[in-house]
mmCIF file of C-alpha atoms and ligand atoms in Angstrom:
data_model
loop_
_atom_site.group_PDB
_atom_site.id
_atom_site.type_symbol
_atom_site.label_atom_id
_atom_site.label_comp_id
_atom_site.label_asym_id
_atom_site.label_seq_id
_atom_site.Cartn_x
_atom_site.Cartn_y
_atom_site.Cartn_z
ATOM 1 C CA UNK H 51 110.799 127.803 103.980
ATOM 2 C CA UNK H 52 107.173 127.326 102.921
ATOM 3 C CA UNK H 53 105.889 129.492 100.124
ATOM 4 C CA UNK H 54 102.320 130.382 101.015
ATOM 5 C CA UNK H 55 99.749 129.244 98.548
ATOM 6 C CA UNK H 56 97.382 131.564 96.727
ATOM 7 C CA UNK H 57 93.723 130.452 97.078
ATOM 8 C CA UNK H 58 93.306 127.056 95.449
ATOM 9 C CA UNK H 59 90.565 127.163 92.849
ATOM 10 C CA UNK H 60 89.669 126.073 89.336
ATOM 11 C CA UNK H 61 92.297 128.436 87.872
ATOM 12 C CA UNK H 62 95.171 126.996 89.922
ATOM 13 C CA UNK H 63 97.804 125.413 87.652
ATOM 14 C CA UNK H 64 99.859 122.537 89.075
ATOM 15 C CA UNK H 65 102.929 120.930 87.525
ATOM 16 C CA UNK H 66 103.207 117.364 88.818
ATOM 17 C CA UNK H 67 106.094 114.924 88.557
ATOM 18 C CA UNK H 68 105.946 111.121 88.930
ATOM 19 C CA UNK H 69 109.105 108.989 89.226
ATOM 20 C CA UNK H 70 108.178 106.341 91.815
ATOM 21 C CA UNK H 71 108.867 103.280 89.654
ATOM 22 C CA UNK H 72 109.635 102.852 85.964
ATOM 23 C CA UNK H 73 107.670 105.658 84.308
ATOM 24 C CA UNK H 74 109.090 109.174 84.118
ATOM 25 C CA UNK H 75 106.053 111.445 83.932
ATOM 26 C CA UNK H 76 105.067 115.101 84.122
ATOM 27 C CA UNK H 77 101.672 116.746 83.732
ATOM 28 C CA UNK H 78 100.020 120.133 83.996
ATOM 29 C CA UNK H 79 96.557 120.382 85.472
ATOM 30 C CA UNK H 80 94.308 123.413 85.807
ATOM 31 C CA UNK H 81 91.886 123.287 88.705
ATOM 32 C CA UNK H 82 90.607 119.935 89.923
ATOM 33 C CA UNK H 83 90.197 118.258 86.565
ATOM 34 C CA UNK H 84 91.428 120.064 83.441
ATOM 35 C CA UNK H 85 94.465 118.110 82.212
ATOM 36 C CA UNK H 86 96.482 120.569 80.078
ATOM 37 C CA UNK H 87 99.174 118.001 79.267
ATOM 38 C CA UNK H 88 100.334 114.583 80.426
ATOM 39 C CA UNK H 89 103.646 113.132 79.260
ATOM 40 C CA UNK H 90 104.787 109.623 80.196
ATOM 41 C CA UNK H 91 108.135 108.164 79.229
ATOM 42 C CA UNK H 92 108.068 104.441 79.974
ATOM 43 C CA UNK H 93 111.242 102.537 80.763
ATOM 44 C CA UNK H 94 109.586 99.157 80.343
ATOM 45 C CA UNK H 95 111.811 98.125 77.409
ATOM 46 C CA UNK H 96 114.963 98.874 79.416
ATOM 47 C CA UNK H 97 113.869 96.577 82.255
ATOM 48 C CA UNK H 98 112.247 93.818 80.161
ATOM 49 C CA UNK H 99 115.448 91.869 79.541
ATOM 50 C CA UNK H 100 116.003 91.629 83.311
ATOM 51 C CA UNK H 101 112.467 90.315 83.888
ATOM 52 C CA UNK H 102 111.576 93.121 86.309
ATOM 53 C CA UNK H 103 112.381 96.699 87.316
ATOM 54 C CA UNK H 104 116.064 97.237 88.158
ATOM 55 C CA UNK H 105 116.094 100.100 90.711
ATOM 56 C CA UNK H 106 119.498 101.493 89.704
ATOM 57 C CA UNK H 107 118.551 101.628 86.016
ATOM 58 C CA UNK H 108 115.224 103.258 86.958
ATOM 59 C CA UNK H 109 116.910 106.074 88.944
ATOM 60 C CA UNK H 110 119.486 106.809 86.256
ATOM 61 C CA UNK H 111 116.891 106.835 83.501
ATOM 62 C CA UNK H 112 114.664 109.203 85.506
ATOM 63 C CA UNK H 113 117.664 111.543 85.780
ATOM 64 C CA UNK H 114 118.133 111.523 82.001
ATOM 65 C CA UNK H 115 114.450 111.707 81.082
ATOM 66 C CA UNK H 116 112.929 114.052 83.637
ATOM 67 C CA UNK H 117 113.998 117.452 82.288
ATOM 68 C CA UNK H 118 112.921 116.725 78.705
ATOM 69 C CA UNK H 119 109.638 115.233 79.960
ATOM 70 C CA UNK H 120 108.877 118.339 82.076
ATOM 71 C CA UNK H 121 109.806 120.632 79.180
ATOM 72 C CA UNK H 122 107.505 118.687 76.851
ATOM 73 C CA UNK H 123 104.633 118.848 79.355
ATOM 74 C CA UNK H 124 104.977 122.642 79.598
ATOM 75 C CA UNK H 125 105.156 123.064 75.805
ATOM 76 C CA UNK H 126 102.164 120.768 75.213
ATOM 77 C CA UNK H 127 100.116 122.633 77.820
ATOM 78 C CA UNK H 128 100.683 125.791 75.770
ATOM 79 C CA UNK H 129 101.243 127.987 78.804
ATOM 80 C CA UNK H 130 104.121 130.055 80.088
ATOM 81 C CA UNK H 131 105.876 128.593 83.122
ATOM 82 C CA UNK H 132 105.088 131.769 85.060
ATOM 83 C CA UNK H 133 101.439 130.493 85.103
ATOM 84 C CA UNK H 134 102.440 127.521 87.278
ATOM 85 C CA UNK H 135 101.078 128.004 90.825
ATOM 86 C CA UNK H 136 102.545 124.900 92.526
ATOM 87 C CA UNK H 137 104.899 121.996 91.828
ATOM 88 C CA UNK H 138 103.968 118.525 93.061
ATOM 89 C CA UNK H 139 105.837 115.216 93.135
ATOM 90 C CA UNK H 140 105.209 111.678 94.337
ATOM 91 C CA UNK H 141 106.990 111.327 97.704
ATOM 92 C CA UNK H 142 106.135 107.615 98.183
ATOM 93 C CA UNK H 143 105.609 104.737 98.179
ATOM 94 C CA UNK H 144 108.094 103.578 95.559
ATOM 95 C CA UNK H 145 111.760 102.938 94.874
ATOM 96 C CA UNK H 146 113.775 105.355 96.999
ATOM 97 C CA UNK H 147 116.363 106.269 94.349
ATOM 98 C CA UNK H 148 113.635 106.784 91.764
ATOM 99 C CA UNK H 149 111.451 108.870 94.106
ATOM 100 C CA UNK H 150 114.373 111.129 95.031
ATOM 101 C CA UNK H 151 114.901 112.228 91.436
ATOM 102 C CA UNK H 152 111.348 113.577 91.154
ATOM 103 C CA UNK H 153 111.178 115.016 94.670
ATOM 104 C CA UNK H 154 114.474 116.920 94.291
ATOM 105 C CA UNK H 155 113.468 118.265 90.892
ATOM 106 C CA UNK H 156 110.048 119.406 92.158
ATOM 107 C CA UNK H 157 111.518 121.149 95.201
ATOM 108 C CA UNK H 158 114.172 122.873 93.074
ATOM 109 C CA UNK H 159 111.537 124.156 90.640
ATOM 110 C CA UNK H 160 109.230 125.266 93.468
ATOM 111 C CA UNK H 161 112.101 127.208 95.075
ATOM 112 C CA UNK H 162 113.177 128.743 91.766
ATOM 113 C CA UNK H 163 109.671 129.821 90.805
ATOM 114 C CA UNK H 164 108.769 130.750 94.402
ATOM 115 C CA UNK H 165 105.633 128.620 94.405
ATOM 116 C CA UNK H 166 104.477 125.927 96.867
ATOM 117 C CA UNK H 167 105.739 122.345 96.772
ATOM 118 C CA UNK H 168 103.166 119.568 97.261
ATOM 119 C CA UNK H 169 104.262 116.052 98.273
ATOM 120 C CA UNK H 170 101.828 113.425 96.969
ATOM 121 C CA UNK H 171 101.094 109.884 98.139
ATOM 122 C CA UNK H 172 101.214 107.662 95.037
ATOM 123 C CA UNK H 173 98.376 105.404 96.234
ATOM 124 C CA UNK H 174 96.132 108.379 96.934
ATOM 125 C CA UNK H 175 96.862 109.566 93.396
ATOM 126 C CA UNK H 176 95.756 106.187 91.974
ATOM 127 C CA UNK H 177 92.436 106.707 93.804
ATOM 128 C CA UNK H 178 92.082 110.089 92.106
ATOM 129 C CA UNK H 179 92.705 108.668 88.623
ATOM 130 C CA UNK H 180 89.099 107.462 88.347
ATOM 131 C CA UNK H 181 87.634 110.753 89.575
ATOM 132 C CA UNK H 182 89.845 112.705 87.195
ATOM 133 C CA UNK H 183 88.391 110.860 84.205
ATOM 134 C CA UNK H 184 84.837 110.884 85.523
ATOM 135 C CA UNK H 185 84.086 113.750 87.914
ATOM 136 C CA UNK H 186 80.450 112.619 88.180
ATOM 137 C CA UNK H 187 81.440 109.601 90.313
ATOM 138 C CA UNK H 188 79.791 109.784 93.716
ATOM 139 C CA UNK H 189 80.923 108.787 97.197
ATOM 140 C CA UNK H 190 81.014 106.344 98.837
ATOM 141 C CA UNK H 191 83.050 104.769 96.070
ATOM 142 C CA UNK H 192 84.921 101.469 96.289
ATOM 143 C CA UNK H 193 88.212 101.550 94.402
ATOM 144 C CA UNK H 194 89.904 98.262 93.604
ATOM 145 C CA UNK H 195 93.580 99.169 93.285
ATOM 146 C CA UNK H 196 95.348 96.332 91.548
ATOM 147 C CA UNK H 197 98.925 96.844 90.438
ATOM 148 C CA UNK H 198 102.292 95.104 90.457
ATOM 149 C CA UNK H 199 102.902 96.217 94.040
ATOM 150 C CA UNK H 200 99.413 96.489 95.568
ATOM 151 C CA UNK H 201 96.037 94.807 95.758
ATOM 152 C CA UNK H 202 93.675 96.870 97.865
ATOM 153 C CA UNK H 203 89.984 97.558 98.235
ATOM 154 C CA UNK H 204 89.554 101.131 99.430
ATOM 155 C CA UNK H 205 86.369 102.916 100.380
ATOM 156 C CA UNK H 206 86.533 106.570 99.356
ATOM 157 C CA UNK H 207 84.019 108.318 101.615
ATOM 158 C CA UNK H 208 85.056 111.749 100.349
ATOM 159 C CA UNK H 209 88.172 113.701 99.442
ATOM 160 C CA UNK H 210 91.010 112.550 101.704
ATOM 161 C CA UNK H 211 88.651 110.194 103.586
ATOM 162 C CA UNK H 212 89.674 106.586 102.998
ATOM 163 C CA UNK H 213 89.020 103.256 104.651
ATOM 164 C CA UNK H 214 91.065 100.191 103.779
ATOM 165 C CA UNK H 215 88.533 97.368 103.369
ATOM 166 C CA UNK H 216 90.877 94.604 102.267
ATOM 167 C CA UNK H 217 94.322 93.893 100.864
ATOM 168 C CA UNK H 218 96.573 91.048 99.820
ATOM 169 C CA UNK H 219 98.250 89.097 102.551
ATOM 170 C CA UNK H 220 101.058 87.975 100.210
ATOM 171 C CA UNK H 221 101.586 88.620 96.473
ATOM 172 C CA UNK H 222 99.915 91.494 94.634
ATOM 173 C CA UNK H 223 97.653 90.518 91.717
ATOM 174 C CA UNK H 224 100.040 92.021 89.147
ATOM 175 C CA UNK H 225 102.953 90.249 90.791
ATOM 176 C CA UNK H 226 101.086 86.932 90.354
ATOM 177 C CA UNK H 227 100.522 87.733 86.653
ATOM 178 C CA UNK H 228 104.217 88.592 86.235
ATOM 179 C CA UNK H 229 105.474 85.479 88.066
ATOM 180 C CA UNK H 230 103.133 83.083 86.244
ATOM 181 C CA UNK H 231 104.005 84.681 82.885
ATOM 182 C CA UNK H 232 107.695 84.286 83.609
ATOM 183 C CA UNK H 233 107.166 80.630 84.507
ATOM 184 C CA UNK H 234 105.195 80.079 81.282
ATOM 185 C CA UNK H 235 107.938 81.821 79.282
ATOM 186 C CA UNK H 236 105.638 84.640 78.182
ATOM 187 C CA UNK H 237 108.026 87.508 79.017
ATOM 188 C CA UNK H 238 107.725 90.742 80.982
ATOM 189 C CA UNK H 239 105.501 92.489 81.896
ATOM 190 C CA UNK H 240 103.388 89.390 82.376
ATOM 191 C CA UNK H 241 99.886 90.853 82.666
ATOM 192 C CA UNK H 242 99.439 91.970 79.056
ATOM 193 C CA UNK H 243 101.091 88.738 77.814
ATOM 194 C CA UNK H 244 98.702 86.513 79.804
ATOM 195 C CA UNK H 245 95.710 88.672 78.827
ATOM 196 C CA UNK H 246 96.632 88.160 75.177
ATOM 197 C CA UNK H 247 97.421 84.404 75.289
ATOM 198 C CA UNK H 248 94.289 83.770 77.393
ATOM 199 C CA UNK H 249 92.046 84.878 74.519
ATOM 200 C CA UNK H 250 93.029 81.615 72.782
ATOM 201 C CA UNK H 251 92.472 79.383 75.842
ATOM 202 C CA UNK H 252 89.599 77.916 77.842
ATOM 203 C CA UNK H 253 89.103 79.689 81.195
ATOM 204 C CA UNK H 254 87.407 76.556 82.548
ATOM 205 C CA UNK H 255 90.079 74.103 81.406
ATOM 206 C CA UNK H 256 91.745 73.905 84.826
ATOM 207 C CA UNK H 257 89.989 74.593 88.136
ATOM 208 C CA UNK H 258 92.704 76.601 89.883
ATOM 209 C CA UNK H 259 92.013 77.467 93.546
ATOM 210 C CA UNK H 260 90.235 80.691 94.523
ATOM 211 C CA UNK H 261 91.921 81.415 97.856
ATOM 212 C CA UNK H 262 89.738 83.047 100.512
ATOM 213 C CA UNK H 263 86.974 83.610 97.934
ATOM 214 C CA UNK H 264 84.152 82.932 100.328
ATOM 215 C CA UNK H 265 85.272 84.940 103.286
ATOM 216 C CA UNK H 266 86.253 88.518 104.048
ATOM 217 C CA UNK H 267 87.810 91.146 101.827
ATOM 218 C CA UNK H 268 91.493 90.203 101.935
ATOM 219 C CA UNK H 269 93.324 88.406 99.124
ATOM 220 C CA UNK H 270 95.998 85.768 98.767
ATOM 221 C CA UNK H 271 97.618 84.989 95.408
ATOM 222 C CA UNK H 272 100.809 83.129 96.230
ATOM 223 C CA UNK H 273 99.076 79.719 96.521
ATOM 224 C CA UNK H 274 97.514 80.197 93.084
ATOM 225 C CA UNK H 275 100.927 80.839 91.571
ATOM 226 C CA UNK H 276 102.233 77.626 93.191
ATOM 227 C CA UNK H 277 99.194 75.673 91.895
ATOM 228 C CA UNK H 278 99.920 76.820 88.346
ATOM 229 C CA UNK H 279 103.548 75.735 88.643
ATOM 230 C CA UNK H 280 102.599 72.344 90.136
ATOM 231 C CA UNK H 281 99.924 71.739 87.501
ATOM 232 C CA UNK H 282 102.274 72.445 84.604
ATOM 233 C CA UNK H 283 105.010 70.260 86.101
ATOM 234 C CA UNK H 284 102.530 67.390 86.524
ATOM 235 C CA UNK H 285 100.987 67.874 83.064
ATOM 236 C CA UNK H 286 103.846 68.995 80.821
ATOM 237 C CA UNK H 287 101.659 68.707 77.695
ATOM 238 C CA UNK H 288 99.009 71.134 78.914
ATOM 239 C CA UNK H 289 98.332 74.037 76.527
ATOM 240 C CA UNK H 290 99.817 77.374 77.637
ATOM 241 C CA UNK H 291 96.696 79.225 76.488
ATOM 242 C CA UNK H 292 94.461 77.066 78.709
ATOM 243 C CA UNK H 293 96.769 77.596 81.703
ATOM 244 C CA UNK H 294 96.862 81.361 81.112
ATOM 245 C CA UNK H 295 93.079 81.581 80.654
ATOM 246 C CA UNK H 296 92.337 79.437 83.731
ATOM 247 C CA UNK H 297 94.825 81.345 85.897
ATOM 248 C CA UNK H 298 93.388 84.681 84.775
ATOM 249 C CA UNK H 299 89.842 83.447 85.445
ATOM 250 C CA UNK H 300 90.827 82.497 89.013
ATOM 251 C CA UNK H 301 92.401 85.920 89.750
ATOM 252 C CA UNK H 302 89.485 87.808 88.213
ATOM 253 C CA UNK H 303 86.870 85.669 89.979
ATOM 254 C CA UNK H 304 88.354 86.524 93.384
ATOM 255 C CA UNK H 305 88.883 90.213 92.583
ATOM 256 C CA UNK H 306 85.344 90.708 91.298
ATOM 257 C CA UNK H 307 83.715 88.677 94.086
ATOM 258 C CA UNK H 308 85.464 90.746 96.745
ATOM 259 C CA UNK H 309 84.986 94.127 95.068
ATOM 260 C CA UNK H 310 81.282 93.347 94.853
ATOM 261 C CA UNK H 311 81.153 92.211 98.486
ATOM 262 C CA UNK H 312 82.967 95.387 99.560
ATOM 263 C CA UNK H 313 80.546 97.590 97.613
ATOM 264 C CA UNK H 314 77.538 95.876 99.203
ATOM 265 C CA UNK H 315 79.073 96.153 102.686
ATOM 266 C CA UNK H 316 79.584 99.931 102.550
ATOM 267 C CA UNK H 317 76.565 100.714 100.375
ATOM 268 C CA UNK H 318 78.820 102.080 97.621
ATOM 269 C CA UNK H 319 77.329 104.043 94.730
ATOM 270 C CA UNK H 320 79.907 102.453 92.454
ATOM 271 C CA UNK H 321 83.131 100.560 91.971
ATOM 272 C CA UNK H 322 86.168 101.923 90.125
ATOM 273 C CA UNK H 323 89.303 100.108 89.046
ATOM 274 C CA UNK H 324 92.836 101.454 89.320
ATOM 275 C CA UNK H 325 96.413 100.248 88.835
ATOM 276 C CA UNK H 326 98.038 98.370 85.949
ATOM 277 C CA UNK H 327 95.958 95.183 86.315
ATOM 278 C CA UNK H 328 92.844 97.310 85.686
ATOM 279 C CA UNK H 329 93.811 97.036 82.003
ATOM 280 C CA UNK H 330 92.939 93.310 82.094
ATOM 281 C CA UNK H 331 90.163 92.614 79.613
ATOM 282 C CA UNK H 332 88.484 89.818 81.602
ATOM 283 C CA UNK H 333 88.566 91.855 84.819
ATOM 284 C CA UNK H 334 86.944 94.799 83.043
ATOM 285 C CA UNK H 335 84.208 92.664 81.469
ATOM 286 C CA UNK H 336 83.403 90.705 84.640
ATOM 287 C CA UNK H 337 83.358 93.748 86.902
ATOM 288 C CA UNK H 338 81.094 95.607 84.507
ATOM 289 C CA UNK H 339 78.670 92.659 84.440
ATOM 290 C CA UNK H 340 78.714 92.300 88.244
ATOM 291 C CA UNK H 341 77.988 96.008 88.789
ATOM 292 C CA UNK H 342 75.163 95.882 86.266
ATOM 293 C CA UNK H 343 73.641 92.951 88.169
ATOM 294 C CA UNK H 344 73.950 94.869 91.435
ATOM 295 C CA UNK H 345 72.600 98.116 89.998
ATOM 296 C CA UNK H 346 75.656 100.217 90.881
ATOM 297 C CA UNK H 347 78.026 102.208 88.696
ATOM 298 C CA UNK H 348 81.181 100.656 87.349
ATOM 299 C CA UNK H 349 84.012 102.911 86.286
ATOM 300 C CA UNK H 350 86.819 101.512 84.145
ATOM 301 C CA UNK H 351 89.532 104.122 83.595
ATOM 302 C CA UNK H 352 91.409 104.317 80.309
ATOM 303 C CA UNK H 353 94.626 102.304 80.128
ATOM 304 C CA UNK H 354 96.705 105.496 80.308
ATOM 305 C CA UNK H 355 94.986 106.451 83.558
ATOM 306 C CA UNK H 356 95.288 102.936 85.088
ATOM 307 C CA UNK H 357 99.067 102.877 84.803
ATOM 308 C CA UNK H 358 101.444 105.356 86.398
ATOM 309 C CA UNK H 359 101.078 108.915 85.121
ATOM 310 C CA UNK H 360 101.504 112.434 86.474
ATOM 311 C CA UNK H 361 97.982 113.725 85.743
ATOM 312 C CA UNK H 362 96.658 111.678 88.676
ATOM 313 C CA UNK H 363 99.496 113.057 90.854
ATOM 314 C CA UNK H 364 98.444 116.600 89.924
ATOM 315 C CA UNK H 365 94.814 115.855 90.734
ATOM 316 C CA UNK H 366 95.629 114.455 94.192
ATOM 317 C CA UNK H 367 97.954 117.452 94.698
ATOM 318 C CA UNK H 368 95.168 119.924 93.917
ATOM 319 C CA UNK H 369 92.922 118.441 96.643
ATOM 320 C CA UNK H 370 95.808 118.176 99.137
ATOM 321 C CA UNK H 371 96.931 121.763 98.496
ATOM 322 C CA UNK H 372 93.354 122.896 99.047
ATOM 323 C CA UNK H 373 92.918 120.928 102.292
ATOM 324 C CA UNK H 374 96.419 120.929 103.835
ATOM 325 C CA UNK H 375 98.308 123.770 102.131
ATOM 326 C CA UNK H 376 101.905 123.466 100.877
ATOM 327 C CA UNK H 377 104.168 120.634 102.013
ATOM 328 C CA UNK H 378 107.267 121.728 103.967
ATOM 329 C CA UNK H 379 110.431 121.395 101.886
ATOM 330 C CA UNK H 380 112.074 119.206 104.524
ATOM 331 C CA UNK H 381 109.560 116.396 103.885
ATOM 332 C CA UNK H 382 111.572 113.640 102.256
ATOM 333 C CA UNK H 383 110.797 110.695 100.019
ATOM 334 C CA UNK H 384 109.407 107.665 101.877
ATOM 335 C CA UNK H 385 109.576 104.310 100.053
ATOM 336 C CA UNK H 386 107.051 102.780 102.495
ATOM 337 C CA UNK H 387 104.574 105.660 102.715
ATOM 338 C CA UNK H 388 101.095 104.400 103.675
ATOM 339 C CA UNK H 389 97.761 105.632 102.429
ATOM 340 C CA UNK H 390 96.408 108.059 105.042
ATOM 341 C CA UNK H 391 93.390 106.216 106.501
ATOM 342 C CA UNK H 392 90.484 107.314 108.658
ATOM 343 C CA UNK H 393 91.003 106.348 112.311
HETATM 344 O O1 LIG Q 6 100.264 100.146 88.163
HETATM 345 P P1 LIG Q 6 101.386 99.543 87.378
HETATM 346 O O2 LIG Q 6 101.668 100.101 86.012
HETATM 347 O O3 LIG Q 6 102.741 99.602 88.157
HETATM 348 C C1 LIG Q 6 102.848 99.330 89.500
HETATM 349 O O4 LIG Q 6 102.886 98.139 89.851
HETATM 350 O O5 LIG Q 6 102.915 100.325 90.265
HETATM 351 O O6 LIG Q 6 101.061 97.977 87.256
HETATM 352 C C2 LIG Q 6 101.910 97.083 86.607
HETATM 353 C C3 LIG Q 6 101.312 95.698 86.743
HETATM 354 C C4 LIG Q 6 102.237 94.609 86.247
HETATM 355 O O7 LIG Q 6 102.260 93.588 87.212
HETATM 356 C C5 LIG Q 6 101.565 94.145 84.963
HETATM 357 O O8 LIG Q 6 101.817 92.783 84.658
HETATM 358 C C6 LIG Q 6 100.107 94.390 85.283
HETATM 359 O O9 LIG Q 6 100.100 95.611 85.975
HETATM 360 N N1 LIG Q 6 99.288 94.487 84.070
HETATM 361 C C7 LIG Q 6 98.291 93.621 83.766
HETATM 362 C C8 LIG Q 6 97.789 93.999 82.505
HETATM 363 N N2 LIG Q 6 98.487 95.112 82.089
HETATM 364 C C9 LIG Q 6 99.391 95.393 83.070
HETATM 365 N N3 LIG Q 6 97.823 92.568 84.437
HETATM 366 C C10 LIG Q 6 96.817 91.858 83.867
HETATM 367 N N4 LIG Q 6 96.293 92.151 82.648
HETATM 368 C C11 LIG Q 6 96.743 93.212 81.927
HETATM 369 N N5 LIG Q 6 96.217 93.484 80.721
HETATM 370 ZN ZN1 LIG Q 7 101.336 103.028 90.509
#
């Protein structure tokens, strides 16, 4: 059964749910950009002692946390649930057990309230995070999506119109931060730990390799991780802060060089960052400087909008509901869902 949607406009209220990885989140959005509430319950402390996300723990914790998180989002929005016009959830990509918790909850609520269900692609939602915080951003926009699972340069030509310009051929940038931090004994998640330690080190102390820096728009980070390990094994007295700072400088150099190249190639009006690694202080500073040099806009979302949240899911859902209508209830969760690209 598909519940037909009322016209989608700036008064449409969407409840969105995000459970693709280790954040349990719910948000209410009115129209394309008015965030009424956004609640995120992070499980990071539960997974930290295992050095990474444990899928089984993630699914169980979503089950425990989701109802209270949804209830809190509705209370904080200050509206009655009868005002909700559609219920959206991330359908992929992500951990299958984790995704299923949010998808089942969203479908159940949509059926109960007799409103449309909207299945959302998590990567598309990350693209919308920047636009949600700054609706004045213009297309074509290059979004550098850098998280624990993805490193992509995407050209947003318009709503729902994406071209993949480049991506990692091995490790994601965040994965490299996490693996190097683990090797250096800095704990999990590694990105914030390296960012912090690097402030006390010299980014030029060690000339780590910049793989594929001078050609194309794809990335490779696994060789860099191996270089760090080899360097530390060969020089056991090297300072951790210098290693962290030099590693971070290598990752950021490649990311900024390629984002800039991508923007020039497509004649982008600006570059936006997205994903957890977008919180990195050196990446933010270097990208801002590069965009200033090139005379294009640079958009650096807030930390809350870089990491997983349900407000960005609601925003992507609003545009999808407007363009495609409700999602059939037999659409399932897909752990490998791809970003819908232009042919
Ligand atoms: O987008 P996200 O919250 O989750 C997904 O991967 O979907 O990104 C998490 C990643 C982790 O790899 C984490 O180490 C990295 O983002 N990260 C950072 C920083 N904060 C988080 N990496 C570098 N510098 C940071 N300040
Ligand atoms: Zn994400």
